[in-house]
């Protein structure tokens, strides 16, 4: 089953930041002359979203196409999530993930029970996640959880029977961040959603961080492996000689993608097309020993046309002098997350049939 897209959508896409050359790609390029594969999107119905390892290439590109449509369409009139309730249970601080999920639910006419601080739950009295999960079954249709503990997913899933979306579990994963990352890249280069034509240029990715222990970096890299035909290689900039860890190293090796590890971004900058940064400043005292080998600003020798992604929050590894330059794709990445999460919520909650029949 497939639905066609409205060639004349009613809502303008989000505008770039005021007085800025930041890269803010128009979403239409992702769905022009394209059909939405509702069968593929239907695979998400009733499923938990725990790891980027669970995604297929087609699922990532179809979620991006639906997100692009939602970015241009005034969808609230169709009440897609009417009657659905999500709990956002955040046992760790968040600016973007919780509020963008809540914004996505509300724009789809769904309802939210918001727990912005896990300390406000029975956890403060020693209650287990297993018991909290059992309670959530009665309160909602979906749980979106962030937690400081990597094993928190297994614990809540012992009793949870409604779908769970992992909004970041310790040093584990952040799969919906990866969807937002790749949505930004797919809007920037819509051809990434298609098979690579013979001789077409490939992208060189740079990653500043440690995929083995930084959840956003890990989920981004795992998703990047699905796009391996479009990728010339991955350069990881890390203090660690083995920044992947055993599991991710196996994934990268199995994908057969070329990679290299360095501890100085400056020697690679002139050939990187995409630079994925992370909040290495939050690593604490060890960061004090890091220097300009891990920082970017408007004076850095970035390749012309190169874009920077950062899941944010940032400290001084990503200087604000880059905000108004065309290298800034990170604001588009953050803004687009609302539409990616709308697309995912509609798919997981089985409400794709509420999409208008467009022609
Ligand atoms: N990208 C991201 O996870 O941001 P928050 O920590 O603000 O949710």
Short mmCIF file of C-alpha atoms and ligand atoms in Angstrom, two decimals:
data_model
loop_
_atom_site.label_atom_id
_atom_site.label_comp_id
_atom_site.label_asym_id
_atom_site.label_seq_id
_atom_site.Cartn_x
_atom_site.Cartn_y
_atom_site.Cartn_z
CA UNK A 1 0.00 0.00 0.00
CA UNK A 2 1.26 3.49 -0.76
CA UNK A 3 0.01 7.03 -0.64
CA UNK A 4 1.04 9.92 -2.80
CA UNK A 5 2.18 13.25 -1.48
CA UNK A 6 0.43 16.57 -1.81
CA UNK A 7 2.36 18.60 -4.39
CA UNK A 8 1.00 21.81 -2.82
CA UNK A 9 1.35 21.43 0.92
CA UNK A 10 -0.24 24.07 3.07
CA UNK A 11 2.32 24.74 5.76
CA UNK A 12 5.70 26.38 5.12
CA UNK A 13 8.62 24.44 6.49
CA UNK A 14 10.56 25.83 9.44
CA UNK A 15 12.57 28.89 8.54
CA UNK A 16 16.32 29.06 9.19
CA UNK A 17 17.51 31.08 12.18
CA UNK A 18 17.15 34.83 11.69
CA UNK A 19 19.93 36.56 9.76
CA UNK A 20 21.79 33.31 9.21
CA UNK A 21 23.43 31.33 6.43
CA UNK A 22 22.84 28.10 8.39
CA UNK A 23 21.97 25.12 6.23
CA UNK A 24 18.25 24.51 6.58
CA UNK A 25 17.23 22.21 3.73
CA UNK A 26 13.73 22.25 2.33
CA UNK A 27 12.00 18.89 3.06
CA UNK A 28 10.18 18.66 -0.28
CA UNK A 29 13.19 17.12 -2.01
CA UNK A 30 12.68 13.95 -0.01
CA UNK A 31 9.20 13.20 -1.25
CA UNK A 32 8.79 14.90 -4.60
CA UNK A 33 7.60 12.31 -7.15
CA UNK A 34 7.73 9.69 -4.44
CA UNK A 35 5.28 7.28 -2.87
CA UNK A 36 5.16 6.60 0.82
CA UNK A 37 5.61 2.92 1.62
CA UNK A 38 2.93 2.40 4.25
CA UNK A 39 3.63 -1.34 4.40
CA UNK A 40 7.20 -0.64 5.51
CA UNK A 41 6.09 2.02 8.01
CA UNK A 42 3.44 -0.39 9.28
CA UNK A 43 6.25 -2.67 10.49
CA UNK A 44 6.68 -0.28 13.44
CA UNK A 45 3.13 -0.76 14.74
CA UNK A 46 3.11 -1.90 18.35
CA UNK A 47 6.91 -2.28 18.38
CA UNK A 48 9.36 -0.90 20.92
CA UNK A 49 12.17 1.27 19.57
CA UNK A 50 15.24 0.28 21.56
CA UNK A 51 18.28 0.28 19.27
CA UNK A 52 19.38 1.64 15.91
CA UNK A 53 20.49 -1.94 15.19
CA UNK A 54 16.81 -2.78 14.69
CA UNK A 55 16.36 -0.31 11.81
CA UNK A 56 16.49 -1.22 8.14
CA UNK A 57 17.59 1.19 5.41
CA UNK A 58 14.04 1.38 4.07
CA UNK A 59 12.55 2.05 7.50
CA UNK A 60 14.95 4.97 8.07
CA UNK A 61 14.27 6.50 4.66
CA UNK A 62 10.49 5.97 4.92
CA UNK A 63 10.35 7.58 8.38
CA UNK A 64 12.32 10.49 6.89
CA UNK A 65 9.90 10.78 3.97
CA UNK A 66 6.91 10.77 6.29
CA UNK A 67 8.65 13.33 8.53
CA UNK A 68 9.25 15.54 5.49
CA UNK A 69 5.58 15.33 4.59
CA UNK A 70 4.57 16.19 8.15
CA UNK A 71 6.98 19.13 8.11
CA UNK A 72 5.00 20.59 5.22
CA UNK A 73 1.49 19.52 6.10
CA UNK A 74 -0.92 20.95 8.67
CA UNK A 75 -1.65 17.51 10.14
CA UNK A 76 -3.39 18.47 13.40
CA UNK A 77 -6.75 18.85 11.56
CA UNK A 78 -6.72 15.10 10.95
CA UNK A 79 -6.33 14.31 14.69
CA UNK A 80 -3.96 11.40 14.03
CA UNK A 81 -3.35 10.47 17.67
CA UNK A 82 -6.76 11.38 19.01
CA UNK A 83 -7.38 9.23 22.11
CA UNK A 84 -3.76 8.10 22.49
CA UNK A 85 -1.73 8.83 25.63
CA UNK A 86 2.06 8.73 25.97
CA UNK A 87 4.08 8.86 29.18
CA UNK A 88 7.41 10.66 28.90
CA UNK A 89 9.46 9.31 31.81
CA UNK A 90 12.80 11.10 32.04
CA UNK A 91 15.16 9.88 34.74
CA UNK A 92 17.90 12.10 33.28
CA UNK A 93 17.89 15.74 32.15
CA UNK A 94 16.82 16.68 28.63
CA UNK A 95 16.06 19.84 26.68
CA UNK A 96 15.33 18.47 23.22
CA UNK A 97 14.23 14.86 23.37
CA UNK A 98 11.44 15.17 25.91
CA UNK A 99 10.05 18.46 24.65
CA UNK A 100 10.22 17.45 20.97
CA UNK A 101 8.42 14.17 21.74
CA UNK A 102 5.80 16.07 23.73
CA UNK A 103 5.46 18.67 20.98
CA UNK A 104 5.08 15.85 18.45
CA UNK A 105 2.33 14.16 20.50
CA UNK A 106 0.46 17.43 21.01
CA UNK A 107 0.71 18.46 17.34
CA UNK A 108 -0.85 15.10 16.47
CA UNK A 109 -3.66 15.72 18.95
CA UNK A 110 -2.43 13.04 21.34
CA UNK A 111 -2.07 13.51 25.10
CA UNK A 112 0.96 13.43 27.36
CA UNK A 113 1.65 12.44 30.94
CA UNK A 114 4.97 14.17 31.52
CA UNK A 115 7.50 13.04 34.12
CA UNK A 116 10.37 15.47 33.54
CA UNK A 117 12.29 14.23 36.56
CA UNK A 118 12.37 10.59 37.60
CA UNK A 119 12.96 11.77 41.16
CA UNK A 120 9.28 12.68 41.23
CA UNK A 121 8.28 9.02 40.85
CA UNK A 122 8.32 6.29 43.46
CA UNK A 123 11.98 5.84 42.54
CA UNK A 124 12.61 8.47 45.25
CA UNK A 125 11.21 5.96 47.75
CA UNK A 126 13.13 3.04 46.32
CA UNK A 127 10.48 1.73 43.89
CA UNK A 128 11.84 -0.51 41.15
CA UNK A 129 11.60 0.25 37.42
CA UNK A 130 9.88 -3.12 37.08
CA UNK A 131 7.02 -1.92 39.30
CA UNK A 132 6.89 1.49 37.62
CA UNK A 133 6.56 -0.30 34.27
CA UNK A 134 3.68 -2.43 35.56
CA UNK A 135 1.85 0.77 36.56
CA UNK A 136 2.43 2.46 33.20
CA UNK A 137 0.54 -0.38 31.46
CA UNK A 138 -2.67 0.99 32.93
CA UNK A 139 -1.99 4.66 32.23
CA UNK A 140 -0.89 4.98 28.63
CA UNK A 141 -0.48 3.54 25.14
CA UNK A 142 3.26 4.22 24.87
CA UNK A 143 6.23 5.00 27.13
CA UNK A 144 9.13 7.22 26.11
CA UNK A 145 11.92 6.79 28.64
CA UNK A 146 15.36 8.25 29.26
CA UNK A 147 17.48 6.83 32.04
CA UNK A 148 21.04 7.12 33.31
CA UNK A 149 21.38 3.33 33.51
CA UNK A 150 22.22 1.34 30.39
CA UNK A 151 20.27 -1.70 31.69
CA UNK A 152 17.14 0.36 32.44
CA UNK A 153 15.40 -0.91 29.28
CA UNK A 154 15.62 -4.54 30.34
CA UNK A 155 14.35 -3.68 33.81
CA UNK A 156 11.24 -1.74 32.75
CA UNK A 157 10.50 -4.25 29.98
CA UNK A 158 10.18 -7.05 32.53
CA UNK A 159 6.63 -5.80 33.16
CA UNK A 160 5.86 -3.19 30.50
CA UNK A 161 3.45 -4.42 27.82
CA UNK A 162 2.90 -1.19 25.84
CA UNK A 163 5.61 -0.10 23.36
CA UNK A 164 8.72 1.56 24.80
CA UNK A 165 10.74 4.20 22.96
CA UNK A 166 14.32 4.48 24.19
CA UNK A 167 15.07 8.19 24.55
CA UNK A 168 18.63 7.47 25.73
CA UNK A 169 19.81 4.76 28.13
CA UNK A 170 23.09 5.58 29.85
CA UNK A 171 25.98 4.77 27.54
CA UNK A 172 23.72 2.52 25.47
CA UNK A 173 21.82 4.07 22.59
CA UNK A 174 19.68 6.98 21.42
CA UNK A 175 17.94 5.54 18.35
CA UNK A 176 15.45 8.35 17.74
CA UNK A 177 18.34 10.82 17.78
CA UNK A 178 19.87 8.80 14.95
CA UNK A 179 16.60 9.11 13.02
CA UNK A 180 16.74 12.89 13.53
CA UNK A 181 20.41 12.94 12.46
CA UNK A 182 19.70 11.04 9.26
CA UNK A 183 16.56 13.05 8.57
CA UNK A 184 18.74 16.19 8.51
CA UNK A 185 21.26 14.48 6.21
CA UNK A 186 18.55 13.09 3.93
CA UNK A 187 16.99 16.53 3.53
CA UNK A 188 20.45 17.93 2.76
CA UNK A 189 21.22 15.15 0.24
CA UNK A 190 17.94 13.43 -0.77
CA UNK A 191 19.91 11.16 -3.13
CA UNK A 192 21.11 9.25 -0.03
CA UNK A 193 17.64 7.67 0.06
CA UNK A 194 18.20 6.10 -3.36
CA UNK A 195 20.68 3.50 -4.66
CA UNK A 196 23.97 5.24 -5.48
CA UNK A 197 24.45 5.71 -9.23
CA UNK A 198 27.73 4.39 -10.64
CA UNK A 199 30.46 7.01 -10.24
CA UNK A 200 28.45 9.33 -7.96
CA UNK A 201 30.58 10.88 -5.19
CA UNK A 202 30.57 9.35 -1.74
CA UNK A 203 30.60 11.15 1.60
CA UNK A 204 33.48 11.06 4.04
CA UNK A 205 32.15 11.08 7.60
CA UNK A 206 34.07 12.38 10.59
CA UNK A 207 32.98 11.50 14.12
CA UNK A 208 34.35 13.35 17.13
CA UNK A 209 33.67 11.09 20.05
CA UNK A 210 33.67 7.53 21.26
CA UNK A 211 31.04 5.32 19.59
CA UNK A 212 31.55 2.59 22.15
CA UNK A 213 30.40 4.69 25.10
CA UNK A 214 28.55 7.74 23.73
CA UNK A 215 24.98 6.75 22.96
CA UNK A 216 24.17 9.36 20.29
CA UNK A 217 27.43 8.68 18.46
CA UNK A 218 26.84 4.94 18.62
CA UNK A 219 23.29 5.15 17.22
CA UNK A 220 24.43 7.58 14.51
CA UNK A 221 27.24 5.27 13.43
CA UNK A 222 25.05 2.14 13.48
CA UNK A 223 22.55 3.94 11.25
CA UNK A 224 25.37 5.21 9.01
CA UNK A 225 26.24 1.58 8.25
CA UNK A 226 22.86 1.27 6.48
CA UNK A 227 24.05 3.99 4.08
CA UNK A 228 27.44 2.36 3.46
CA UNK A 229 27.11 2.48 -0.34
CA UNK A 230 27.09 6.28 -0.10
CA UNK A 231 30.00 6.49 2.35
CA UNK A 232 33.65 6.60 1.34
CA UNK A 233 34.88 6.12 4.88
CA UNK A 234 34.55 7.08 8.53
CA UNK A 235 37.22 8.90 10.51
CA UNK A 236 36.77 8.70 14.28
CA UNK A 237 38.56 11.34 16.33
CA UNK A 238 39.07 10.05 19.83
CA UNK A 239 41.66 9.87 22.57
CA UNK A 240 41.02 6.14 22.76
CA UNK A 241 42.97 3.74 20.54
CA UNK A 242 39.83 1.57 20.27
CA UNK A 243 36.87 3.94 20.48
CA UNK A 244 34.34 1.41 19.16
CA UNK A 245 34.14 -1.26 21.82
CA UNK A 246 33.71 -4.91 20.89
CA UNK A 247 30.08 -4.86 19.64
CA UNK A 248 30.28 -1.74 17.49
CA UNK A 249 33.66 -2.82 16.09
CA UNK A 250 32.01 -6.03 14.90
CA UNK A 251 29.14 -4.07 13.28
CA UNK A 252 31.59 -1.79 11.46
CA UNK A 253 33.75 -4.71 10.33
CA UNK A 254 30.72 -6.71 9.16
CA UNK A 255 29.52 -3.72 7.11
CA UNK A 256 32.89 -3.67 5.35
CA UNK A 257 33.13 0.09 5.65
CA UNK A 258 36.54 1.78 5.61
CA UNK A 259 37.42 3.48 8.91
CA UNK A 260 40.38 5.08 10.62
CA UNK A 261 41.00 6.47 14.10
CA UNK A 262 42.93 9.64 14.92
CA UNK A 263 43.34 11.94 17.89
CA UNK A 264 43.48 15.19 15.93
CA UNK A 265 40.59 16.40 13.79
CA UNK A 266 42.65 19.15 12.14
CA UNK A 267 44.54 16.89 9.74
CA UNK A 268 41.25 15.44 8.35
CA UNK A 269 39.01 18.53 8.31
CA UNK A 270 39.73 19.56 4.70
CA UNK A 271 38.32 16.28 3.37
CA UNK A 272 35.37 15.62 5.70
CA UNK A 273 31.90 16.18 4.20
CA UNK A 274 29.95 15.52 7.40
CA UNK A 275 31.29 16.03 10.91
CA UNK A 276 29.32 14.47 13.75
CA UNK A 277 30.30 16.06 17.04
CA UNK A 278 29.26 15.22 20.54
CA UNK A 279 29.41 16.79 23.94
CA UNK A 280 32.88 15.61 24.80
CA UNK A 281 33.03 18.50 27.23
CA UNK A 282 30.62 16.56 29.43
CA UNK A 283 33.22 13.88 29.92
CA UNK A 284 34.38 15.94 32.90
CA UNK A 285 37.91 16.52 34.06
CA UNK A 286 39.44 14.51 31.23
CA UNK A 287 38.18 17.18 28.83
CA UNK A 288 40.54 19.73 30.37
CA UNK A 289 43.37 17.84 28.78
CA UNK A 290 41.70 18.07 25.38
CA UNK A 291 42.48 21.05 23.20
CA UNK A 292 41.87 22.41 19.72
CA UNK A 293 42.34 18.90 18.32
CA UNK A 294 38.71 18.34 19.31
CA UNK A 295 37.15 21.77 18.86
CA UNK A 296 35.63 23.53 15.88
CA UNK A 297 35.00 27.20 15.26
CA UNK A 298 34.45 29.45 12.24
CA UNK A 299 38.22 29.60 11.68
CA UNK A 300 38.60 25.81 11.40
CA UNK A 301 39.72 24.59 8.00
CA UNK A 302 36.40 22.99 7.07
CA UNK A 303 35.83 21.76 3.54
CA UNK A 304 33.59 23.98 1.43
CA UNK A 305 30.05 22.58 1.61
CA UNK A 306 30.80 20.45 4.68
CA UNK A 307 28.10 20.25 7.34
CA UNK A 308 28.31 19.74 11.08
CA UNK A 309 25.86 17.71 13.13
CA UNK A 310 25.70 17.80 16.93
CA UNK A 311 22.91 16.24 19.01
CA UNK A 312 23.41 19.04 21.56
CA UNK A 313 23.71 20.17 24.33
CA UNK A 314 27.13 21.62 23.56
CA UNK A 315 29.84 23.23 25.56
CA UNK A 316 32.93 24.73 24.00
CA UNK A 317 33.77 21.92 21.54
CA UNK A 318 31.38 23.60 19.04
CA UNK A 319 31.87 27.33 18.99
CA UNK A 320 28.87 29.60 18.45
CA UNK A 321 30.84 31.39 15.72
CA UNK A 322 29.73 28.51 13.46
CA UNK A 323 26.02 29.05 14.11
CA UNK A 324 25.40 31.49 11.27
CA UNK A 325 27.61 29.70 8.75
CA UNK A 326 26.46 27.20 6.12
CA UNK A 327 28.33 24.48 8.07
CA UNK A 328 25.57 24.62 10.65
CA UNK A 329 23.20 21.72 10.01
CA UNK A 330 22.79 21.14 13.76
CA UNK A 331 19.90 23.57 14.22
CA UNK A 332 18.01 21.97 11.33
CA UNK A 333 18.83 18.58 12.88
CA UNK A 334 17.32 19.67 16.22
CA UNK A 335 14.25 21.35 14.70
CA UNK A 336 13.51 18.43 12.38
CA UNK A 337 13.41 16.02 15.31
CA UNK A 338 9.81 17.03 16.04
CA UNK A 339 8.67 15.77 12.63
CA UNK A 340 10.72 12.57 12.83
CA UNK A 341 9.14 11.85 16.18
CA UNK A 342 5.67 12.64 14.81
CA UNK A 343 6.30 10.10 12.04
CA UNK A 344 7.52 7.46 14.48
CA UNK A 345 4.62 8.01 16.90
CA UNK A 346 2.06 7.64 14.12
CA UNK A 347 3.73 4.44 12.95
CA UNK A 348 4.20 2.85 16.39
CA UNK A 349 0.70 3.79 17.53
CA UNK A 350 -0.86 2.39 14.36
CA UNK A 351 -2.37 5.63 13.09
CA UNK A 352 -0.96 5.79 9.55
CA UNK A 353 -4.54 5.38 8.34
CA UNK A 354 -5.17 8.93 9.59
CA UNK A 355 -2.91 10.37 6.90
CA UNK A 356 -4.98 12.36 4.40
CA UNK A 357 -5.44 10.70 1.02
CA UNK A 358 -3.28 13.04 -1.00
CA UNK A 359 -2.97 13.05 -4.73
N1 LIG B 1 19.88 15.42 21.67
C1 LIG B 1 19.50 15.21 22.92
O1 LIG B 1 19.36 14.07 23.38
O2 LIG B 1 19.28 16.35 23.65
P1 LIG B 1 18.67 16.38 25.10
O3 LIG B 1 19.67 15.76 26.04
O4 LIG B 1 18.41 17.83 25.39
O5 LIG B 1 17.40 15.57 25.08
#
